[in-house]
Amino acid sequence: MTQFDLTRRRIIQVAGAGLLLPGLAPAVIAAVQDRPKITDGVQSGDLLGDRAVVWSRSDRPARMVVEWDTRSMFTNPRRVVSALADQRTDFTARVELSELPSDQAIFYRVQFEDAQSGVTSEPWFGHLRSAPQQRRDLRFVWSGDTVGQGFGINPDIGGMRIYEAMRLRLPDFFIHSGDTIYADGPVPAQVVTEGGRIWRNITTEAKSKVAETLDEYRGAYRYNLLDDNLRRFNAEVPQIWQWDDHEVTNNWSPSKQLDDRYKEKDIRLLATRGRQAFLEYAPMRLQQADNGGRIYRKLSYGPLLDVFVLDMRSYRGGNDANLDEKPGPDTAFLGRQQLDWLKAELKASSAQWKVIAADMPIGLGVPDGEVSPGVGRWEAIANGNDGPAAGRELEVAELLGFLRAQKVRDCVWLTADVHYCAAHHYQPDRAVFQDFDPFWEFVAGPLNAGSFGPNPLDKTFGPELVFQKAPPAQNTSPFAGFQFFGEVNIDGQSAELTVTLRDLDGVSVFEKKLVPAAEVA
């Protein structure tokens, strides 16, 4: 264990003990009940160059005060204050730390200062490691699908333990690949699982029904943050969030028809509310584009890694048979603007590895009922037709052809969504569409949800199933252990990238080492 790791443990222990460190005292002495409270812990995210975002939430109108230092005793803290957090943002706040020294431990402490009295909360401590400028060993984890199918925080098994398993891997950061909540998934007091075993949940009013109001969407995020494992993880591991469907409702698209659980039938209105809640609770840097609602972005992490965070939900056409032979509004998945952005950014990238963080897989068929009897409707890219690229596959074909023509190498796709883990190798010699270079796609998840799969592979882009681990039956509970996250390690000297798929306890179930196509300077 390195000195960095030991220091990391020490600051969290100090924070857990509720101790005040030197130089940190409330501006106004007040009784505990009169002081603001940090209700949902702290998070950091979207490391970029010398910057990082810090997030937290208060119980009343207040300003978040963040002090950070490279030493755990805060001997030379720098101070950043947020705008007023009030009911307009559900009392959430974020600040951006800037001028961080590269590749160093950054310790931060968060307090809220009451907007009226000036009384401050007790502090909450967090930690991150700033992005490097030079080559070094890198490690990050990814997964998706939190609190799905009614499987919430179960105190009998210690809550969402997979977050603790990820934390113990000491990653530089975490990519949440979507379904950060299940807004359409109520959490009952009990769920009867395989063999009649009872899954027992912590419950809240907000999670007693499908989310329709803005506060109900917000409440789904607040529910997840009740978990101690998740709070510890958030305080130590910077995050990169993207969204998928369950942040609004299952398989939503412009053509979504809402079921009888919903009094509100306007999917666009629900999507607007879901997006607002996501942006309020995500530890991400807000962008001005798309009226402040853009989610896709690029994050650079030194010379060895760029991460391209996609949004496969906001710009898609309606879910349909997905068989159109020519591009048009109905074949949109990333959408023209995002697709052009992705092509340009990948071409311009000088990083050794280009990780494409996708919220849905390329070649796996993800069904969404039927358009008509015997004609499937599709939720993801694949259309169940092993022929030439059609429908949403046209965008993927355009992208892959562009990368080959521009000689953009070392692209790796990471995704979740299907609730099992897998490794797919795409090879043009096996494909119907052949204008691309071979690449890998790795699938992880779920984090705390029902397990499903395996899904069929569409042959259009020539995927080979190298590995998969799925449950014996659909919607298997987390009791069965089919919960997975992925881990990526990049060697600072050789630049070799190793992907490991790990289970609920952090045990490796699959590993693949990738050799870079060409060295960077």
C-alpha positions as a printed NumPy array, in Angstrom:
array([[  0.   ,   0.   ,   0.   ],
       [  1.364,   3.419,  -0.98 ],
       [  1.683,   6.469,   1.24 ],
       [ -1.081,   7.99 ,  -0.888],
       [ -3.389,   5.1  ,   0.   ],
       [ -2.52 ,   5.269,   3.696],
       [ -3.239,   8.981,   3.771],
       [ -6.484,   8.328,   1.97 ],
       [ -7.57 ,   5.891,   4.672],
       [ -6.531,   8.298,   7.432],
       [ -8.562,  11.244,   6.205],
       [-11.688,   9.127,   5.806],
       [-11.235,   7.766,   9.337],
       [-10.922,  11.293,  10.684],
       [-14.015,  12.309,   8.753],
       [-15.943,   9.311,  10.007],
       [-15.074,  10.216,  13.569],
       [-16.641,  13.652,  13.044],
       [-13.528,  15.48 ,  14.196],
       [-12.748,  19.067,  13.333],
       [ -9.282,  19.547,  11.926],
       [ -7.109,  22.543,  12.791],
       [ -8.25 ,  25.769,  11.229],
       [-11.836,  24.604,  10.704],
       [-14.319,  26.028,  13.177],
       [-17.882,  27.181,  12.696],
       [-18.222,  30.857,  11.911],
       [-21.038,  31.082,  14.45 ],
       [-21.358,  28.822,  17.498],
       [-24.851,  27.302,  17.578],
       [-26.717,  24.31 ,  18.908],
       [-26.573,  21.268,  16.672],
       [-30.269,  21.438,  15.826],
       [-29.878,  25.036,  14.629],
       [-27.02 ,  24.315,  12.259],
       [-27.43 ,  23.379,   8.602],
       [-26.971,  19.701,   7.852],
       [-25.227,  17.946,   4.987],
       [-27.955,  15.489,   4.07 ],
       [-26.426,  13.296,   1.362],
       [-22.676,  13.217,   1.785],
       [-20.227,  14.615,  -0.764],
       [-19.18 ,  13.663,  -4.27 ],
       [-16.516,  14.729,  -6.733],
       [-16.39 ,  14.25 , -10.46 ],
       [-15.456,  15.214, -14.008],
       [-11.718,  15.614, -13.444],
       [-10.321,  17.635, -16.331],
       [ -6.828,  19.093, -16.415],
       [ -6.346,  21.052, -13.188],
       [-10.047,  21.06 , -12.298],
       [-12.606,  18.931, -10.494],
       [-16.222,  19.333,  -9.437],
       [-17.367,  18.9  ,  -5.816],
       [-21.055,  18.324,  -4.991],
       [-23.158,  18.186,  -1.843],
       [-26.634,  18.977,  -0.508],
       [-27.967,  20.967,   2.442],
       [-31.232,  20.78 ,   4.369],
       [-31.984,  24.498,   3.96 ],
       [-31.033,  27.56 ,   1.9  ],
       [-27.271,  27.83 ,   2.292],
       [-23.986,  28.327,   0.482],
       [-21.575,  25.445,   0.184],
       [-18.057,  26.258,   1.339],
       [-15.33 ,  23.916,   0.103],
       [-11.763,  24.057,   1.365],
       [ -9.096,  21.908,  -0.245],
       [ -5.442,  21.168,   0.35 ],
       [ -2.781,  18.681,  -0.671],
       [ -2.274,  17.805,   2.994],
       [ -4.817,  16.005,   5.129],
       [ -4.302,  18.436,   8.024],
       [ -5.366,  21.4  ,   5.842],
       [ -2.374,  23.552,   6.751],
       [ -2.785,  25.732,   3.639],
       [ -6.416,  25.405,   2.514],
       [ -7.88 ,  27.171,  -0.5  ],
       [-11.55 ,  28.158,  -0.305],
       [-14.373,  28.079,  -2.873],
       [-17.971,  29.153,  -2.196],
       [-21.006,  28.098,  -4.216],
       [-23.998,  30.085,  -5.3  ],
       [-26.986,  29.903,  -2.982],
       [-28.451,  26.41 ,  -2.811],
       [-32.185,  26.574,  -2.269],
       [-35.404,  24.845,  -3.259],
       [-34.836,  25.712,  -6.929],
       [-32.072,  23.049,  -7.051],
       [-33.424,  20.872,  -4.221],
       [-30.707,  22.426,  -2.006],
       [-27.94 ,  20.778,  -4.066],
       [-24.759,  22.713,  -4.741],
       [-21.542,  22.292,  -6.681],
       [-18.302,  24.173,  -7.05 ],
       [-15.356,  23.725,  -9.348],
       [-11.922,  23.394,  -7.789],
       [ -9.295,  24.891, -10.078],
       [ -5.52 ,  25.225, -10.262],
       [ -5.111,  21.786,  -8.727],
       [ -1.531,  20.502,  -8.82 ],
       [ -1.332,  17.569, -11.189],
       [ -1.342,  13.967, -10.002],
       [ -1.608,  14.681,  -6.294],
       [ -3.858,  13.739,  -3.42 ],
       [ -6.451,  16.468,  -2.941],
       [ -8.279,  16.534,   0.39 ],
       [-11.42 ,  18.609,   0.676],
       [-13.926,  19.43 ,   3.382],
       [-17.412,  20.719,   2.829],
       [-19.603,  22.902,   5.029],
       [-22.845,  24.751,   4.405],
       [-23.334,  28.289,   5.661],
       [-26.93 ,  29.239,   6.457],
       [-28.107,  31.982,   4.104],
       [-29.788,  33.926,   6.913],
       [-27.865,  33.362,  10.135],
       [-24.385,  32.528,   8.853],
       [-24.349,  29.423,  11.061],
       [-22.309,  26.613,   9.503],
       [-22.819,  22.881,   9.368],
       [-20.445,  20.292,  10.656],
       [-17.89 ,  19.4  ,   7.968],
       [-17.932,  16.417,   5.64 ],
       [-14.598,  15.262,   4.245],
       [-13.737,  13.937,   0.821],
       [-10.755,  13.032,  -1.238],
       [ -9.641,  12.698,  -4.856],
       [ -6.492,  12.342,  -6.873],
       [ -6.009,  15.021,  -9.494],
       [ -5.481,  14.176, -13.149],
       [ -1.901,  13.493, -14.256],
       [  0.047,  15.349, -16.927],
       [  2.636,  12.594, -17.344],
       [  2.349,   8.874, -17.999],
       [  1.623,   6.774, -14.947],
       [ -0.334,   3.676, -14.039],
       [ -4.075,   4.332, -14.208],
       [ -6.991,   2.403, -12.768],
       [-10.687,   3.093, -13.112],
       [-13.916,   1.147, -12.739],
       [-17.25 ,   1.253, -14.503],
       [-20.735,  -0.239, -14.224],
       [-24.406,   0.752, -14.244],
       [-27.939,  -0.007, -13.064],
       [-28.518,   1.016,  -9.424],
       [-31.645,   0.075,  -7.436],
       [-33.61 ,  -1.637, -10.193],
       [-36.47 ,  -4.131, -10.234],
       [-37.409,  -3.218,  -6.669],
       [-34.061,  -4.252,  -5.174],
       [-33.136,  -1.343,  -2.957],
       [-30.979,  -0.932,   0.126],
       [-31.143,  -4.205,   2.044],
       [-29.779,  -3.777,   5.597],
       [-29.726,  -7.572,   6.092],
       [-26.788,  -7.901,   3.693],
       [-25.091,  -4.613,   4.524],
       [-26.662,  -2.459,   1.819],
       [-25.207,  -1.979,  -1.656],
       [-21.979,  -3.874,  -1.004],
       [-20.701,  -3.74 ,  -4.568],
       [-19.859,  -0.058,  -4.038],
       [-17.57 ,  -1.092,  -1.202],
       [-15.971,  -3.732,  -3.434],
       [-15.26 ,  -1.031,  -6.031],
       [-13.922,   1.387,  -3.419],
       [-11.461,  -1.191,  -2.154],
       [ -9.946,  -1.413,  -5.654],
       [ -8.675,   2.175,  -5.106],
       [ -9.67 ,   3.459,  -8.554],
       [ -8.714,   6.867,  -9.897],
       [-12.336,   7.372, -10.954],
       [-15.626,   5.621, -11.718],
       [-17.815,   5.762, -14.827],
       [-21.498,   5.269, -14.041],
       [-22.764,   3.984, -17.386],
       [-26.391,   4.952, -16.877],
       [-29.504,   3.975, -14.949],
       [-28.122,   5.906, -12.003],
       [-31.648,   5.559, -10.576],
       [-34.799,   3.627, -11.484],
       [-37.378,   6.387, -11.546],
       [-39.943,   3.883, -12.813],
       [-39.099,   1.256, -10.175],
       [-40.817,   1.582,  -6.79 ],
       [-39.002,   0.039,  -3.821],
       [-41.413,  -2.005,  -1.677],
       [-40.713,  -3.126,   1.861],
       [-40.161,  -6.712,   0.676],
       [-39.544,  -8.623,  -2.543],
       [-40.009, -12.377,  -2.784],
       [-37.018, -13.785,  -4.689],
       [-35.907, -17.146,  -6.027],
       [-36.676, -20.011,  -3.691],
       [-39.066, -17.829,  -1.688],
       [-36.275, -15.937,   0.028],
       [-37.318, -12.454,   1.195],
       [-35.4  ,  -9.374,   0.126],
       [-36.029,  -6.594,   2.645],
       [-35.699,  -2.92 ,   1.661],
       [-35.302,   0.387,   3.405],
       [-38.262,   2.378,   2.077],
       [-39.105,   6.039,   1.49 ],
       [-42.227,   7.843,   0.329],
       [-40.535,   9.052,  -2.862],
       [-39.796,   5.455,  -3.89 ],
       [-43.318,   4.182,  -3.171],
       [-44.482,   4.843,  -6.764],
       [-43.172,   5.683, -10.206],
       [-41.65 ,   9.16 , -10.415],
       [-43.781,  11.759, -12.155],
       [-43.242,  15.019, -10.275],
       [-39.864,  16.708, -10.12 ],
       [-39.624,  16.011,  -6.394],
       [-40.309,  12.317,  -6.97 ],
       [-37.419,  12.17 ,  -9.443],
       [-35.219,  13.948,  -6.934],
       [-36.341,  11.545,  -4.243],
       [-35.007,   8.592,  -6.208],
       [-31.499,  10.075,  -6.007],
       [-31.932,  10.86 ,  -2.33 ],
       [-32.944,   7.245,  -1.738],
       [-29.729,   5.841,  -3.231],
       [-27.699,   8.249,  -1.12 ],
       [-29.06 ,   6.704,   2.072],
       [-26.645,   3.801,   1.525],
       [-23.472,   3.965,   3.632],
       [-21.43 ,   2.048,   1.048],
       [-22.351,   4.544,  -1.637],
       [-21.571,   7.523,   0.584],
       [-18.108,   6.171,   1.415],
       [-17.506,   5.472,  -2.245],
       [-18.643,   8.951,  -3.29 ],
       [-16.319,  10.609,  -0.773],
       [-13.266,   8.769,  -2.12 ],
       [-13.779,   8.105,  -5.823],
       [-14.345,  10.854,  -8.437],
       [-17.167,   9.981, -10.809],
       [-18.229,  10.392, -14.413],
       [-21.999,  10.106, -14.796],
       [-24.027,   9.429, -17.918],
       [-27.691,   8.627, -18.172],
       [-29.847,   6.062, -19.928],
       [-33.572,   5.291, -19.773],
       [-34.467,   4.665, -16.125],
       [-33.547,   8.207, -15.126],
       [-36.937,   8.937, -16.754],
       [-38.778,   5.654, -17.423],
       [-38.064,   2.269, -18.97 ],
       [-37.054,   2.348, -22.664],
       [-38.204,   5.911, -23.154],
       [-38.018,   7.586, -26.539],
       [-40.232,  10.162, -28.295],
       [-42.655,   7.347, -29.211],
       [-42.982,   5.997, -25.649],
       [-46.531,   5.131, -24.563],
       [-46.805,   5.319, -20.786],
       [-48.609,   2.597, -18.849],
       [-51.467,   2.878, -16.366],
       [-49.148,   3.626, -13.456],
       [-48.686,   7.108, -14.889],
       [-51.216,   9.896, -14.49 ],
       [-48.883,  12.173, -16.45 ],
       [-48.838,  10.88 , -20.044],
       [-46.512,  13.467, -21.642],
       [-43.158,  11.697, -22.072],
       [-41.409,  14.942, -23.015],
       [-42.505,  16.582, -19.769],
       [-41.31 ,  13.572, -17.753],
       [-37.982,  13.628, -19.634],
       [-37.566,  17.324, -18.79 ],
       [-38.163,  16.656, -15.102],
       [-35.91 ,  13.597, -15.131],
       [-33.1  ,  15.531, -16.801],
       [-33.357,  18.366, -14.282],
       [-33.096,  15.974, -11.344],
       [-30.169,  14.133, -12.969],
       [-28.269,  17.37 , -13.532],
       [-28.971,  18.526,  -9.963],
       [-27.598,  15.342,  -8.395],
       [-24.772,  14.417, -10.78 ],
       [-21.265,  15.502,  -9.718],
       [-20.64 ,  16.82 , -13.216],
       [-19.616,  20.095, -14.775],
       [-22.706,  21.758, -16.211],
       [-22.442,  22.776, -19.865],
       [-24.057,  25.734, -21.593],
       [-24.987,  23.768, -24.721],
       [-28.542,  22.462, -25.174],
       [-29.826,  25.173, -22.811],
       [-27.544,  23.908, -20.07 ],
       [-28.706,  20.318, -20.413],
       [-26.001,  18.666, -22.511],
       [-24.64 ,  15.426, -21.059],
       [-22.148,  14.161, -23.668],
       [-18.606,  15.373, -23.132],
       [-14.909,  14.469, -23.31 ],
       [-12.657,  14.128, -20.262],
       [ -8.895,  13.824, -20.668],
       [ -6.811,  11.977, -18.117],
       [ -3.197,  12.516, -19.096],
       [ -1.387,  11.278, -22.205],
       [ -2.642,   7.701, -21.896],
       [ -6.418,   8.205, -21.721],
       [ -9.316,  10.21 , -23.088],
       [-12.871,   9.308, -22.057],
       [-15.718,  10.117, -24.453],
       [-19.   ,  10.151, -22.523],
       [-21.966,   9.533, -24.834],
       [-25.665,  10.327, -24.548],
       [-27.637,   7.643, -26.384],
       [-30.992,   8.833, -25.052],
       [-31.588,  12.531, -25.67 ],
       [-31.321,  12.7  , -29.464],
       [-32.741,   9.381, -30.624],
       [-35.759,   8.87 , -32.833],
       [-38.637,   6.813, -31.53 ],
       [-38.07 ,   3.137, -30.808],
       [-39.346,   1.158, -33.828],
       [-38.456,  -1.821, -36.029],
       [-35.081,  -0.132, -36.641],
       [-34.777,  -1.302, -40.257],
       [-34.662,   1.901, -42.329],
       [-32.085,   1.555, -45.102],
       [-31.255,   5.284, -45.342],
       [-30.379,   7.811, -42.62 ],
       [-33.167,  10.042, -41.402],
       [-34.891,  11.277, -38.25 ],
       [-36.09 ,   7.781, -37.396],
       [-32.551,   6.311, -37.499],
       [-31.065,   8.924, -35.129],
       [-29.446,   7.49 , -32.024],
       [-26.568,   9.775, -31.126],
       [-27.979,  12.374, -33.49 ],
       [-26.059,  14.267, -36.157],
       [-24.537,  16.911, -33.883],
       [-23.263,  14.435, -31.299],
       [-22.007,  12.031, -33.972],
       [-20.047,  14.79 , -35.707],
       [-18.674,  15.919, -32.333],
       [-17.558,  12.382, -31.515],
       [-15.835,  11.906, -34.871],
       [-13.99 ,  15.215, -34.555],
       [-12.913,  14.64 , -30.952],
       [-11.699,  11.096, -31.611],
       [ -9.703,  12.278, -34.605],
       [ -8.16 ,  15.124, -32.583],
       [ -7.312,  12.946, -29.582],
       [ -3.616,  12.415, -28.915],
       [ -4.219,  10.024, -26.032],
       [ -3.013,   6.463, -26.332],
       [ -6.399,   4.966, -25.425],
       [ -9.791,   6.356, -26.404],
       [-12.435,   4.918, -24.11 ],
       [-15.945,   5.366, -25.47 ],
       [-18.334,   5.279, -22.518],
       [-21.609,   4.137, -24.064],
       [-24.813,   3.715, -22.106],
       [-25.953,   0.902, -24.441],
       [-24.124,  -1.924, -26.272],
       [-23.561,  -2.025, -30.04 ],
       [-24.254,  -5.607, -31.03 ],
       [-26.616,  -6.927, -28.37 ],
       [-30.292,  -7.046, -29.244],
       [-32.311,  -5.157, -26.616],
       [-36.023,  -5.673, -27.345],
       [-38.833,  -3.237, -26.563],
       [-41.949,  -5.228, -27.327],
       [-43.451,  -5.33 , -30.815],
       [-44.378,  -2.745, -33.411],
       [-46.961,  -5.205, -34.717],
       [-47.443,  -8.954, -34.299],
       [-44.184, -10.652, -35.227],
       [-42.318,  -7.359, -35.858],
       [-39.952,  -6.441, -33.041],
       [-39.38 ,  -2.976, -31.646],
       [-35.788,  -2.263, -30.593],
       [-34.389,  -0.217, -27.744],
       [-30.678,  -0.136, -28.6  ],
       [-28.594,  -0.166, -31.809],
       [-28.935,  -3.753, -33.021],
       [-32.124,  -4.717, -34.893],
       [-32.044,  -8.511, -34.913],
       [-31.307,  -8.511, -38.636],
       [-27.886,  -9.944, -39.471],
       [-27.766,  -8.149, -42.823],
       [-26.265,  -4.81 , -43.896],
       [-26.354,  -1.863, -41.494],
       [-29.843,  -0.445, -41.14 ],
       [-31.719,   1.846, -38.794],
       [-29.569,   3.01 , -35.886],
       [-26.729,   0.794, -37.115],
       [-26.152,   3.377, -39.864],
       [-24.66 ,   5.833, -37.368],
       [-22.32 ,   3.162, -36.009],
       [-21.271,   2.194, -39.526],
       [-20.511,   5.843, -40.321],
       [-18.453,   6.23 , -37.167],
       [-16.488,   2.988, -37.603],
       [-15.772,   3.742, -41.249],
       [-14.549,   7.214, -40.311],
       [-12.203,   5.861, -37.614],
       [-10.685,   3.423, -40.083],
       [-10.235,   6.068, -42.789],
       [ -8.642,   8.495, -40.324],
       [ -6.485,   5.743, -38.754],
       [ -7.837,   6.403, -35.265],
       [ -6.589,   3.45 , -33.237],
       [ -6.966,   2.042, -29.728],
       [-10.676,   2.697, -29.196],
       [-12.364,   0.594, -26.507],
       [-16.12 ,   0.582, -25.842],
       [-17.392,   0.245, -22.254],
       [-21.074,  -0.149, -21.474],
       [-23.711,  -1.621, -19.142],
       [-27.542,  -1.692, -19.471],
       [-28.219,  -5.428, -20.01 ],
       [-27.635,  -6.569, -16.389],
       [-24.898,  -9.159, -16.956],
       [-21.233,  -8.997, -17.91 ],
       [-19.611,  -9.876, -21.228],
       [-16.659,  -9.321, -23.572],
       [-17.243,  -8.925, -27.32 ],
       [-14.623,  -8.692, -30.063],
       [-15.764,  -7.027, -33.31 ],
       [-13.938,  -8.217, -36.408],
       [-14.652,  -7.148, -40.028],
       [-13.803, -10.603, -41.415],
       [-16.864, -11.942, -39.586],
       [-19.08 ,  -8.952, -40.378],
       [-21.598,  -8.003, -43.042],
       [-20.474,  -4.364, -42.776],
       [-16.687,  -4.618, -43.068],
       [-15.325,  -1.072, -43.314],
       [-13.789,  -0.889, -39.84 ],
       [-10.816,  -1.944, -37.746],
       [-11.278,  -4.634, -35.056],
       [-12.236,  -3.381, -31.601],
       [-13.442,  -4.603, -28.187],
       [-16.633,  -3.909, -26.265],
       [-16.913,  -4.813, -22.573],
       [-20.199,  -4.989, -20.656],
       [-20.662,  -4.725, -16.878],
       [-23.541,  -4.427, -14.402],
       [-25.836,  -4.413, -12.646],
       [-24.687,  -2.669,  -9.501],
       [-27.792,  -3.304,  -7.381],
       [-30.662,  -4.582,  -9.495],
       [-32.195,  -7.705, -10.967],
       [-29.903,  -9.754, -13.215],
       [-30.937, -10.651, -16.771],
       [-29.539, -11.993, -20.026],
       [-27.801, -13.158, -21.997],
       [-28.963, -11.191, -25.041],
       [-28.507, -12.315, -28.672],
       [-25.675, -10.853, -30.742],
       [-26.435,  -9.222, -34.085],
       [-23.89 , -10.203, -36.78 ],
       [-23.876,  -6.937, -38.76 ],
       [-20.569,  -5.783, -37.221],
       [-19.124,  -9.265, -36.703],
       [-19.061,  -9.581, -32.902],
       [-17.576, -12.674, -31.332],
       [-18.768, -13.662, -27.88 ],
       [-15.498, -14.125, -25.98 ],
       [-17.018, -14.248, -22.488],
       [-20.293, -13.795, -20.698],
       [-21.654, -14.475, -17.239],
       [-25.405, -14.242, -16.829],
       [-27.934, -15.594, -14.314],
       [-29.774, -18.905, -14.766],
       [-33.146, -17.11 , -14.834],
       [-34.41 , -13.636, -15.699],
       [-34.649, -11.022, -12.932],
       [-32.485, -12.992, -10.522],
       [-32.046, -11.078,  -7.259],
       [-28.715,  -9.72 ,  -5.995],
       [-28.773, -12.583,  -3.479],
       [-27.542, -14.823,  -6.322],
       [-24.421, -12.709,  -6.824],
       [-24.773, -11.911, -10.541],
       [-23.781,  -8.274,  -9.989],
       [-20.704,  -7.039, -11.848],
       [-18.39 ,  -4.094, -12.36 ],
       [-15.512,  -3.634, -14.76 ],
       [-12.002,  -2.465, -14.002],
       [ -9.467,  -0.99 , -16.412],
       [ -5.744,  -0.817, -15.659],
       [ -3.348,   1.013, -17.982],
       [  0.358,   0.391, -17.488],
       [  2.24 ,   3.68 , -17.377],
       [  5.335,   2.273, -19.087],
       [  4.067,  -0.245, -21.647],
       [  0.668,   1.476, -22.161],
       [ -0.945,  -1.96 , -22.158],
       [ -4.6  ,  -1.832, -21.141],
       [ -6.101,  -4.66 , -19.104],
       [ -9.84 ,  -5.061, -18.612],
       [-11.058,  -7.166, -15.689],
       [-14.692,  -8.032, -15.027],
       [-15.377,  -8.447, -11.301],
       [-18.299,  -9.751,  -9.279],
       [-20.16 ,  -8.482,  -6.226],
       [-17.198,  -9.277,  -3.974],
       [-14.576,  -7.859,  -6.323],
       [-13.424, -11.292,  -7.515],
       [-12.218, -11.446, -11.116],
       [-14.364, -13.518, -13.482],
       [-12.614, -12.501, -16.732],
       [ -9.502, -10.619, -17.817],
       [ -8.21 ,  -9.402, -21.185],
       [ -4.97 ,  -7.536, -21.93 ],
       [ -4.889,  -5.21 , -24.945],
       [ -1.647,  -4.067, -26.564],
       [ -1.654,  -0.534, -27.999],
       [ -1.489,  -0.218, -31.768],
       [  1.077,   2.552, -31.658],
       [  3.009,   4.351, -28.951],
       [  2.414,   8.013, -28.207],
       [  5.333,  10.362, -27.856]])
